[in-house]
Amino acid sequence: MTPLLSVRNLSKSYGAQLGCNAVSFDLFPGEVMGIVGESGSGKSTLLNCIAGHIAQDRGQVVYDTRADGPRDTVTMPEPERRMLGRTDWAFVHQNPRDGLRMNVSAGGNVGERLMAVGARNYGDIRDTAQDWLGRVEIAAGRIDDRPSTFSGGMQQRLQIARNLVTAPRLVFMDEPTGGLDVSVQARLLDMLRELVREMGLSVILVTHDLAVVRLLAHRLMVMKSGEVVETGLTDQVLDDPQHAYTQLLVSSVLHV
Amino acid sequence: MSDYNFAYLDEQTKRMIRRAILKGLAVPGYQVPFASREMPMPYGWGTGGVQVTAACLTPDDTVKVIDQGADDTTNAVSIRKFFEKTAGVATTTSTAAADLIQTRHRIPEEPLREDQILVYQVPIPEPLRFLEPRETETRKMHSLEEYGLMHVKLYEDIARHGHIATSYAYPVMVEDRYVMDPSPIPKFDNPKLESAAIQLFGAGREQRIYALPPHTRVVSLDFDDHPFDPSRADHPCALCGAEGSYLDEVITDDRGGRMFVCSDTDFCETRRDAAKDEVAA
């Protein structure tokens, strides 16, 4: 089976400051991989490098494209990479304001990707937007409201709808539940789990919340100071941590 | 008159502007940056159009200037005077008699010919400006043909008003490549952008020039189920009776009295003169 995404020796430093160092991994179709670590461990840098938002220093990011099979997205021409970024890939930001257009209605936000790939029938775009708002549990009557009138949880769900509307195969998530209260977070996780299973999505999930990866991720990668210190199946890593840092991380989780 | 170089600008500046114009004509709809000069009028009064006009003028040319279709408004009169004084060229109010027409907010009703140039004054050349404030990003969007955002604006119009409510500066696609802001002309004039004349667009404050060569394909953006509609007030002109021209609504008293008249004053006068001649004959 060819991996959907295969990252080899990806490195990025900010001057003398190390972002991430020689990270390699494979992600297979339908797989959810969690990247955990403390703040500043390089997990967001890694995610942004893979998604092409910031330029890496060294390494390859080979993606199994629908049309041409495995291609290195780093050396791929920019138009193709950006096209990939708004069709087959999705990026869910921690702060929905980074991923949404706050001065455009919810329907327009969901429809933007469709229009970007050539949809030119207003009725169809609106029907699709309506359908997606329903799937992320936003009331149909809110379709013409701006995201600025939405609560934090609704904004995050809208961002997810806006990203999934083109049926991507790979989703990058950067702390998707950060900044949400626990009940809203639980509903969002429930919804994400359902969407991931239903659409067969592959996900790279960056978070510092171990409970989130326990619920969503199949595999786990633990990062510390830009290095991957431990990888494995989620339950295996969380229940039987081998590396000293992972042990510390797991023992730091608060219980109610 | 001879205190000024011909048409106010120095020759080097005119060469610089002509290079930008030629590049604009070679890449229709592409916004060419140019080193806009300070002109003896405020930004917003047509400094871009005036510079383009100055770079195109020859001593034998006849100039016409219109503002909202009219030859006798402040902006039109002062720019016409400007070129009378600094270039010594002949001026006219007749569309047919002009070699070069500088315009603000309208395209003349009378179809233009291949030997004419139409110069537009442009306040904001970037059609994506209010959707994407970053210039670096809009330039990338133009170069990669990422125009989905333009339709998001039209989508918002329909969602909010039930129809595409953008009625001026209506975005167009030029030769299936560049999305262009046709300057704040009413969308009624959009079909006239496919013209036999050379059309040049000058934005002085924003320092951009763009152009449409003769007979360039210009398509107004729309949705399949909400096609482009060059709407028009549902009245004939109260002065000349024209049915197919763009109309201004003129308030005549404070009791709700109003009349609709052609915004193109030359077109209206020409029709009224012809009607008078017919009666006389």
Coordinates of C-alpha atoms in Angstrom, one line a residue:
Chain A
M1 CA 0.0 0.0 0.0
T2 CA 1.4 3.4 -0.9
P3 CA 1.4 5.9 1.8
L4 CA -0.8 9.0 1.2
L5 CA 1.9 11.2 2.6
S6 CA 5.5 10.4 3.2
V7 CA 7.7 12.9 5.0
R8 CA 11.5 12.4 4.8
N9 CA 14.2 14.2 6.8
L10 CA 12.2 17.4 7.1
S11 CA 14.2 20.1 8.9
K12 CA 13.5 23.7 9.6
S13 CA 15.4 26.2 11.7
Y14 CA 14.8 29.8 12.5
G15 CA 18.3 31.1 12.4
A16 CA 20.1 29.3 15.3
Q17 CA 16.8 28.3 16.8
L18 CA 15.8 24.8 15.8
G19 CA 12.2 24.4 14.5
C20 CA 12.1 20.7 13.7
N21 CA 15.0 18.4 12.9
A22 CA 15.1 15.5 10.4
V23 CA 11.5 14.3 10.9
S24 CA 10.4 11.3 8.9
F25 CA 7.1 9.4 8.9
D26 CA 4.5 7.8 6.6
L27 CA 0.8 8.5 6.8
F28 CA -1.6 5.9 5.2
P29 CA -5.1 6.5 3.8
G30 CA -7.7 6.8 6.5
E31 CA -5.1 7.1 9.2
V32 CA -5.2 9.7 12.0
M33 CA -1.8 10.7 13.3
G34 CA -1.4 12.8 16.4
I35 CA 1.6 14.9 17.1
V36 CA 2.0 15.9 20.7
G37 CA 4.6 17.8 22.7
E38 CA 4.9 20.9 24.8
S39 CA 4.7 24.5 23.5
G40 CA 7.8 25.3 21.4
S41 CA 8.5 21.6 20.6
G42 CA 8.2 22.2 16.9
K43 CA 4.9 20.5 16.2
S44 CA 3.3 23.5 14.6
T45 CA 6.4 24.3 12.6
L46 CA 6.3 20.7 11.3
L47 CA 2.7 21.0 10.4
N48 CA 3.1 24.3 8.6
C49 CA 6.1 22.9 6.7
I50 CA 4.2 19.9 5.5
A51 CA 1.2 22.0 4.5
G52 CA 3.5 24.3 2.6
H53 CA 2.7 27.4 4.6
I54 CA 6.3 27.9 5.5
A55 CA 9.4 26.9 3.5
Q56 CA 11.4 24.0 4.9
D57 CA 15.2 24.0 4.9
R58 CA 15.7 20.4 3.9
G59 CA 13.7 17.3 3.3
Q60 CA 10.9 15.9 1.1
V61 CA 7.1 15.8 1.5
V62 CA 5.8 13.3 -1.0
Y63 CA 2.0 13.3 -1.5
D64 CA 0.1 10.7 -3.4
T65 CA -1.9 13.0 -5.8
R66 CA -5.1 11.8 -7.4
A67 CA -3.9 12.5 -10.9
D68 CA -0.2 11.8 -11.0
G69 CA 0.6 9.5 -8.1
P70 CA 3.4 10.4 -5.6
R71 CA 4.8 13.9 -6.0
D72 CA 7.2 15.9 -3.9
T73 CA 5.1 18.9 -2.9
V74 CA 8.2 20.9 -2.0
T75 CA 9.5 21.0 -5.5
M76 CA 6.1 21.1 -7.1
P77 CA 5.2 24.4 -8.9
E78 CA 3.4 26.8 -6.7
P79 CA 0.1 26.9 -8.6
E80 CA -0.2 23.1 -8.3
R81 CA 0.7 23.3 -4.6
R82 CA -1.9 26.0 -3.9
M83 CA -4.5 24.0 -5.9
L84 CA -3.8 21.0 -3.8
G85 CA -4.1 23.2 -0.7
R86 CA -7.7 24.2 -1.6
T87 CA -9.0 20.9 -3.0
D88 CA -7.4 17.7 -1.7
W89 CA -5.9 19.2 1.5
A90 CA -7.6 21.0 4.3
F91 CA -6.1 23.1 7.1
V92 CA -8.0 23.7 10.3
H93 CA -6.5 26.5 12.4
Q94 CA -6.6 26.7 16.1
N95 CA -8.1 30.2 15.9
P96 CA -11.2 30.0 13.6
R97 CA -10.6 33.7 12.7
D98 CA -7.4 32.6 10.9
G99 CA -9.3 30.1 8.8
L100 CA -12.5 32.0 8.1
R101 CA -13.5 35.2 6.3
M102 CA -15.1 37.1 9.1
N103 CA -16.9 39.6 6.9
V104 CA -18.4 37.0 4.6
S105 CA -21.6 35.0 5.5
A106 CA -21.4 31.4 6.7
G107 CA -22.7 30.2 3.3
G108 CA -20.1 32.3 1.4
N109 CA -17.4 30.9 3.7
V110 CA -18.4 27.3 2.9
G111 CA -18.9 28.1 -0.8
E112 CA -15.5 29.8 -1.3
R113 CA -13.6 26.6 -2.0
L114 CA -16.3 25.4 -4.5
M115 CA -16.1 28.7 -6.3
A116 CA -12.3 28.6 -6.3
V117 CA -12.5 25.3 -8.2
G118 CA -15.0 26.6 -10.8
A119 CA -18.5 26.2 -9.3
R120 CA -20.7 28.8 -11.0
N121 CA -24.2 27.9 -10.1
Y122 CA -25.5 29.9 -7.2
G123 CA -28.3 27.4 -6.3
D124 CA -26.0 24.4 -6.3
I125 CA -23.3 26.2 -4.2
R126 CA -26.0 27.3 -1.7
D127 CA -27.5 23.8 -1.5
T128 CA -24.1 22.3 -0.8
A129 CA -23.3 25.0 1.8
Q130 CA -26.7 24.3 3.5
D131 CA -26.0 20.6 3.5
W132 CA -22.6 21.1 5.1
L133 CA -23.8 23.5 7.7
G134 CA -26.3 20.8 8.7
R135 CA -23.5 18.2 8.9
V136 CA -21.6 20.4 11.4
E137 CA -24.7 21.1 13.4
I138 CA -25.2 24.7 12.5
A139 CA -28.9 25.7 12.1
A140 CA -30.0 26.3 8.5
G141 CA -31.3 29.8 9.4
R142 CA -27.8 31.0 10.1
I143 CA -26.5 30.5 6.6
D144 CA -26.6 34.3 5.8
D145 CA -25.1 35.3 9.2
R146 CA -21.5 36.4 9.5
P147 CA -19.1 34.2 11.5
S148 CA -18.5 37.1 13.9
T149 CA -22.0 36.6 15.3
F150 CA -21.2 32.9 16.0
S151 CA -19.9 31.4 19.2
G152 CA -16.4 30.0 19.4
G153 CA -17.6 26.4 18.9
M154 CA -19.8 27.3 16.0
Q155 CA -16.9 29.2 14.3
Q156 CA -14.7 26.2 14.7
R157 CA -17.4 23.9 13.2
L158 CA -17.9 26.4 10.4
Q159 CA -14.2 26.3 9.7
I160 CA -14.3 22.5 9.5
A161 CA -17.3 22.6 7.1
R162 CA -15.5 25.2 4.9
N163 CA -12.5 22.9 4.7
L164 CA -14.2 19.6 4.1
V165 CA -16.6 20.9 1.4
T166 CA -14.3 19.9 -1.5
A167 CA -14.0 16.3 0.0
P168 CA -10.2 16.5 0.8
R169 CA -8.3 13.4 1.5
L170 CA -5.7 14.9 3.9
V171 CA -6.6 17.3 6.8
F172 CA -4.1 19.2 8.9
M173 CA -5.4 20.3 12.2
D174 CA -3.6 22.6 14.5
E175 CA -5.1 22.4 18.0
P176 CA -8.7 22.2 16.7
T177 CA -10.1 22.2 20.2
G178 CA -7.9 24.8 21.8
G179 CA -9.8 27.6 23.4
L180 CA -13.1 25.8 23.6
D181 CA -14.8 24.8 26.9
V182 CA -15.0 21.1 27.7
S183 CA -18.6 20.5 26.7
V184 CA -18.2 22.2 23.3
Q185 CA -14.9 20.4 22.9
A186 CA -16.6 17.1 23.5
R187 CA -19.3 17.7 20.9
L188 CA -16.6 18.9 18.4
L189 CA -14.5 15.8 18.9
D190 CA -17.6 13.6 18.5
M191 CA -18.4 15.3 15.2
L192 CA -14.8 15.1 14.0
R193 CA -14.6 11.4 14.8
E194 CA -17.8 10.8 12.8
L195 CA -16.6 12.9 9.8
V196 CA -13.2 11.2 9.8
R197 CA -14.7 7.8 9.7
E198 CA -17.5 8.7 7.2
M199 CA -15.2 10.4 4.7
G200 CA -12.2 8.2 5.3
L201 CA -10.0 11.2 6.0
S202 CA -6.3 11.0 6.8
V203 CA -5.5 13.5 9.5
I204 CA -2.4 15.0 11.0
L205 CA -3.5 16.3 14.3
V206 CA -1.3 18.6 16.3
T207 CA -2.2 19.1 19.9
H208 CA -0.9 19.3 23.4
D209 CA -4.1 17.7 24.8
L210 CA -3.5 14.0 25.3
A211 CA -7.2 13.3 25.8
V212 CA -7.9 14.6 22.3
V213 CA -5.3 12.2 20.7
R214 CA -6.6 9.3 22.8
L215 CA -10.0 9.9 21.3
L216 CA -9.0 10.6 17.7
A217 CA -5.6 9.4 16.8
H218 CA -4.5 5.9 15.7
R219 CA -0.8 6.7 15.9
L220 CA 1.2 9.1 17.9
M221 CA 4.4 11.0 17.5
V222 CA 5.9 12.7 20.5
M223 CA 8.1 15.8 19.9
K224 CA 10.6 17.5 22.1
S225 CA 12.9 20.4 21.2
G226 CA 12.3 19.8 17.5
E227 CA 13.1 16.1 17.6
V228 CA 10.7 13.1 17.5
V229 CA 11.4 11.2 20.7
E230 CA 8.9 8.5 20.4
T231 CA 6.4 7.0 18.0
G232 CA 3.9 4.2 18.1
L233 CA 0.2 3.3 18.4
T234 CA -1.7 5.8 20.5
D235 CA -2.7 3.5 23.3
Q236 CA 0.8 1.9 23.4
V237 CA 2.5 5.3 23.7
L238 CA 0.1 6.6 26.3
D239 CA -0.2 3.5 28.4
D240 CA 3.4 2.3 28.2
P241 CA 5.6 5.4 27.5
Q242 CA 9.3 4.5 26.9
H243 CA 11.0 7.8 26.6
A244 CA 11.6 9.8 29.7
Y245 CA 9.9 12.9 28.2
T246 CA 6.8 10.9 27.2
Q247 CA 6.6 9.5 30.7
L248 CA 6.8 13.0 32.1
L249 CA 4.1 14.2 29.6
V250 CA 1.7 11.4 30.4
S251 CA 2.2 11.9 34.1
S252 CA 1.4 15.6 33.8
V253 CA -2.2 15.0 32.7
L254 CA -4.6 16.3 35.3
H255 CA -7.5 14.1 36.4
V256 CA -10.7 15.4 37.7
Chain B
M1 CA 1.3 78.5 -23.3
S2 CA 5.0 77.8 -24.0
D3 CA 5.9 78.0 -20.3
Y4 CA 4.9 74.3 -20.1
N5 CA 6.4 71.4 -21.9
F6 CA 3.8 70.0 -24.3
A7 CA 1.0 68.4 -22.2
Y8 CA 2.6 69.4 -18.9
L9 CA 4.7 66.3 -18.3
D10 CA 8.4 66.2 -19.2
E11 CA 9.4 64.0 -22.1
Q12 CA 11.1 61.4 -19.9
T13 CA 8.0 60.9 -17.8
K14 CA 5.8 60.5 -20.9
R15 CA 8.2 57.8 -22.2
M16 CA 8.0 56.0 -18.9
I17 CA 4.2 56.2 -19.0
R18 CA 4.1 55.1 -22.7
R19 CA 6.2 52.0 -21.8
A20 CA 3.6 51.1 -19.1
I21 CA 0.8 51.6 -21.6
L22 CA 2.5 49.4 -24.2
K23 CA 3.0 46.7 -21.6
G24 CA -0.6 47.0 -20.5
L25 CA -1.8 46.7 -24.1
A26 CA 0.4 43.6 -24.6
V27 CA -1.1 41.9 -21.5
P28 CA -4.7 43.0 -21.5
G29 CA -6.2 43.5 -18.0
Y30 CA -2.8 43.2 -16.2
Q31 CA -2.1 46.1 -13.9
V32 CA 1.3 47.6 -14.7
P33 CA 2.9 49.6 -11.9
F34 CA 4.3 53.0 -13.0
A35 CA 6.0 55.9 -11.3
S36 CA 3.0 58.2 -11.0
R37 CA 3.8 61.9 -10.8
E38 CA 2.3 64.5 -8.6
M39 CA -0.1 66.5 -10.8
P40 CA -1.5 70.0 -10.2
M41 CA -4.8 68.6 -8.9
P42 CA -5.7 66.5 -5.9
Y43 CA -5.7 62.7 -6.0
G44 CA -9.2 61.5 -6.9
W45 CA -9.7 64.2 -9.5
G46 CA -8.3 62.1 -12.3
T47 CA -4.5 62.3 -11.9
G48 CA -4.0 58.9 -13.4
G49 CA -6.2 59.6 -16.4
V50 CA -4.5 63.0 -16.9
Q51 CA -1.1 61.4 -17.0
V52 CA -2.2 58.7 -19.5
T53 CA -3.8 61.4 -21.6
A54 CA -0.7 63.6 -21.5
A55 CA 1.4 60.6 -22.6
C56 CA -0.9 59.8 -25.6
L57 CA -1.5 63.4 -26.9
T58 CA 0.0 64.8 -30.1
P59 CA -0.4 68.4 -31.1
D60 CA -2.9 67.6 -33.8
D61 CA -5.3 65.7 -31.5
T62 CA -8.7 66.8 -30.4
V63 CA -9.6 66.1 -26.8
K64 CA -13.0 65.5 -25.2
V65 CA -13.4 65.1 -21.4
I66 CA -16.5 63.8 -19.7
D67 CA -17.4 63.3 -16.1
Q68 CA -20.4 61.1 -15.4
G69 CA -21.2 61.4 -19.1
A70 CA -21.4 65.2 -19.0
D71 CA -19.0 67.7 -20.7
D72 CA -19.9 70.6 -18.5
T73 CA -19.2 69.4 -14.9
T74 CA -16.4 70.8 -12.8
N75 CA -14.0 67.9 -13.3
A76 CA -14.5 67.7 -17.1
V77 CA -14.2 71.5 -17.6
S78 CA -11.1 71.8 -15.5
I79 CA -9.3 68.9 -17.1
R80 CA -10.3 70.2 -20.6
K81 CA -8.9 73.7 -19.7
F82 CA -5.8 72.0 -18.3
F83 CA -5.0 70.5 -21.7
E84 CA -6.0 73.6 -23.6
K85 CA -3.5 75.5 -21.5
T86 CA -0.6 73.1 -21.3
A87 CA -0.8 71.3 -24.7
G88 CA -2.6 73.9 -26.8
V89 CA -4.7 71.1 -28.3
A90 CA -8.2 71.5 -29.8
T91 CA -11.1 70.4 -27.5
T92 CA -14.6 69.3 -28.4
T93 CA -17.7 68.0 -26.7
S94 CA -18.6 65.9 -29.7
T95 CA -17.8 62.2 -29.2
A96 CA -17.4 61.6 -33.0
A97 CA -15.0 64.5 -33.4
A98 CA -12.6 63.6 -30.6
D99 CA -9.4 61.6 -31.1
L100 CA -9.0 61.1 -27.4
I101 CA -11.7 61.0 -24.8
Q102 CA -10.9 61.1 -21.1
T103 CA -13.7 59.8 -19.0
R104 CA -14.8 59.4 -15.4
H105 CA -17.6 56.9 -14.6
R106 CA -19.1 56.5 -18.1
I107 CA -18.5 55.2 -21.6
P108 CA -20.0 57.4 -24.4
E109 CA -23.3 56.0 -25.8
E110 CA -22.1 56.5 -29.4
P111 CA -19.9 53.5 -30.5
L112 CA -16.2 54.4 -30.6
R113 CA -14.0 54.0 -33.7
E114 CA -10.6 52.3 -34.2
D115 CA -8.8 55.6 -34.4
Q116 CA -10.0 56.8 -31.0
I117 CA -8.6 56.3 -27.5
L118 CA -10.7 56.2 -24.4
V119 CA -8.9 57.0 -21.1
Y120 CA -10.5 56.1 -17.8
Q121 CA -9.8 57.7 -14.4
V122 CA -9.5 54.9 -11.9
P123 CA -9.7 55.3 -8.2
I124 CA -9.0 51.7 -7.1
P125 CA -7.6 49.5 -9.8
E126 CA -7.6 46.3 -7.8
P127 CA -10.9 44.4 -8.1
L128 CA -9.9 42.1 -5.2
R129 CA -9.0 45.0 -2.8
F130 CA -12.0 44.9 -0.5
L131 CA -11.9 41.1 -0.3
E132 CA -8.2 40.7 0.2
P133 CA -6.4 43.7 1.7
R134 CA -2.8 42.4 1.2
E135 CA -1.3 43.6 -2.1
T136 CA 1.3 40.8 -2.1
E137 CA -1.6 38.3 -1.9
T138 CA -3.8 39.9 -4.6
R139 CA -0.8 40.0 -7.0
K140 CA -0.2 36.3 -6.4
M141 CA -3.9 35.6 -6.9
H142 CA -3.7 37.4 -10.3
S143 CA -0.6 35.6 -11.3
L144 CA -2.0 32.2 -10.4
E145 CA -5.6 33.0 -11.7
E146 CA -7.1 32.4 -8.3
Y147 CA -10.4 34.3 -8.8
G148 CA -12.8 32.2 -6.6
L149 CA -12.9 35.1 -4.2
M150 CA -14.5 37.4 -6.8
H151 CA -17.4 35.1 -7.0
V152 CA -17.7 35.0 -3.2
K153 CA -18.5 38.7 -3.4
L154 CA -21.2 38.1 -6.0
Y155 CA -22.5 35.2 -3.9
E156 CA -22.8 37.6 -0.9
D157 CA -24.7 40.0 -3.0
I158 CA -27.3 37.4 -4.0
A159 CA -27.5 36.0 -0.5
R160 CA -28.2 39.4 0.9
H161 CA -30.2 41.1 -1.8
G162 CA -31.6 38.3 -3.9
H163 CA -29.8 39.5 -7.0
I164 CA -26.3 40.7 -7.9
A165 CA -26.5 44.1 -6.3
T166 CA -23.1 45.4 -7.6
S167 CA -24.2 48.1 -10.0
Y168 CA -21.0 49.9 -10.8
A169 CA -17.3 48.8 -11.0
Y170 CA -18.7 45.4 -11.9
P171 CA -15.8 43.0 -12.3
V172 CA -15.0 41.6 -15.7
M173 CA -12.8 38.8 -17.0
V174 CA -10.5 39.9 -19.8
E175 CA -9.6 37.4 -22.5
D176 CA -10.2 34.5 -20.1
R177 CA -7.1 35.5 -18.1
Y178 CA -7.2 38.6 -15.8
V179 CA -10.1 39.8 -13.7
M180 CA -10.3 43.6 -14.1
D181 CA -12.0 46.5 -12.4
P182 CA -13.5 48.5 -15.2
S183 CA -13.4 51.7 -13.0
P184 CA -16.7 52.9 -11.5
I185 CA -18.7 52.8 -14.7
P186 CA -22.3 51.6 -14.3
K187 CA -22.7 48.0 -15.2
F188 CA -24.9 49.2 -18.0
D189 CA -21.7 50.2 -19.8
N190 CA -20.0 46.8 -19.3
P191 CA -21.0 45.4 -22.7
K192 CA -19.5 48.5 -24.3
L193 CA -16.0 47.5 -23.0
E194 CA -15.8 45.3 -26.1
S195 CA -14.9 48.2 -28.3
A196 CA -13.1 49.2 -31.5
A197 CA -11.2 51.9 -29.6
I198 CA -8.1 51.5 -27.5
Q199 CA -9.1 51.7 -23.8
L200 CA -6.5 52.9 -21.2
F201 CA -7.0 52.9 -17.5
G202 CA -4.9 55.2 -15.3
A203 CA -4.9 55.1 -11.5
G204 CA -2.7 58.0 -10.2
R205 CA -2.7 57.5 -6.5
E206 CA -2.5 53.7 -6.8
Q207 CA 0.2 54.0 -9.5
R208 CA -1.2 51.5 -11.9
I209 CA -2.0 51.5 -15.6
Y210 CA -3.9 48.8 -17.4
A211 CA -5.4 48.6 -20.9
L212 CA -7.8 46.9 -23.3
P213 CA -6.7 46.7 -26.9
P214 CA -9.4 47.1 -29.6
H215 CA -11.9 44.2 -29.8
T216 CA -10.7 42.4 -26.7
R217 CA -13.1 39.9 -25.2
V218 CA -14.5 41.2 -22.0
V219 CA -17.0 39.1 -20.0
S220 CA -18.8 40.3 -16.9
L221 CA -18.6 37.8 -14.1
D222 CA -21.9 36.0 -13.1
F223 CA -23.5 32.8 -12.0
D224 CA -25.2 30.3 -14.4
D225 CA -28.5 30.8 -12.6
H226 CA -28.0 34.5 -12.0
P227 CA -26.7 35.8 -15.3
F228 CA -25.2 39.3 -15.8
D229 CA -27.9 41.9 -16.3
P230 CA -26.9 45.4 -17.5
S231 CA -29.9 47.1 -15.9
R232 CA -31.2 50.5 -16.7
A233 CA -33.9 52.9 -15.3
D234 CA -37.2 52.0 -16.9
H235 CA -37.9 55.3 -18.6
P236 CA -37.2 57.1 -21.9
C237 CA -35.0 60.2 -21.7
A238 CA -37.3 63.2 -20.8
L239 CA -35.3 65.5 -23.2
C240 CA -34.5 63.4 -26.3
G241 CA -36.8 60.4 -25.8
A242 CA -33.9 57.9 -26.1
E243 CA -34.9 54.4 -25.0
G244 CA -31.6 52.7 -24.8
S245 CA -29.3 55.1 -23.1
Y246 CA -28.1 55.3 -19.5
L247 CA -30.2 57.8 -17.5
D248 CA -29.6 60.2 -14.6
E249 CA -32.4 60.8 -12.2
V250 CA -32.8 64.6 -11.7
I251 CA -34.8 65.9 -8.7
T252 CA -36.7 68.9 -10.0
D253 CA -38.5 70.2 -6.9
D254 CA -39.1 69.3 -3.2
R255 CA -42.5 67.6 -3.8
G256 CA -41.2 64.4 -5.4
G257 CA -40.9 65.8 -8.9
R258 CA -38.2 64.1 -10.9
M259 CA -37.1 63.5 -14.4
F260 CA -34.8 61.0 -16.1
V261 CA -32.4 62.3 -18.7
C262 CA -29.5 60.9 -20.6
S263 CA -26.3 61.0 -18.6
D264 CA -24.3 61.4 -21.9
T265 CA -25.0 65.1 -22.6
D266 CA -23.4 65.0 -26.1
F267 CA -25.5 62.0 -27.1
C268 CA -28.7 63.8 -25.8
E269 CA -27.9 67.1 -27.5
T270 CA -27.1 65.5 -30.8
R271 CA -30.4 63.6 -30.8
R272 CA -32.3 66.8 -29.9
D273 CA -30.6 68.8 -32.7
A274 CA -31.4 66.0 -35.2
A275 CA -35.0 66.0 -34.1
K276 CA -35.1 69.8 -34.5
D277 CA -33.6 69.6 -38.0
E278 CA -36.2 67.0 -39.0
V279 CA -39.0 69.3 -37.8
A280 CA -37.5 72.3 -39.7
A281 CA -37.1 70.2 -42.9

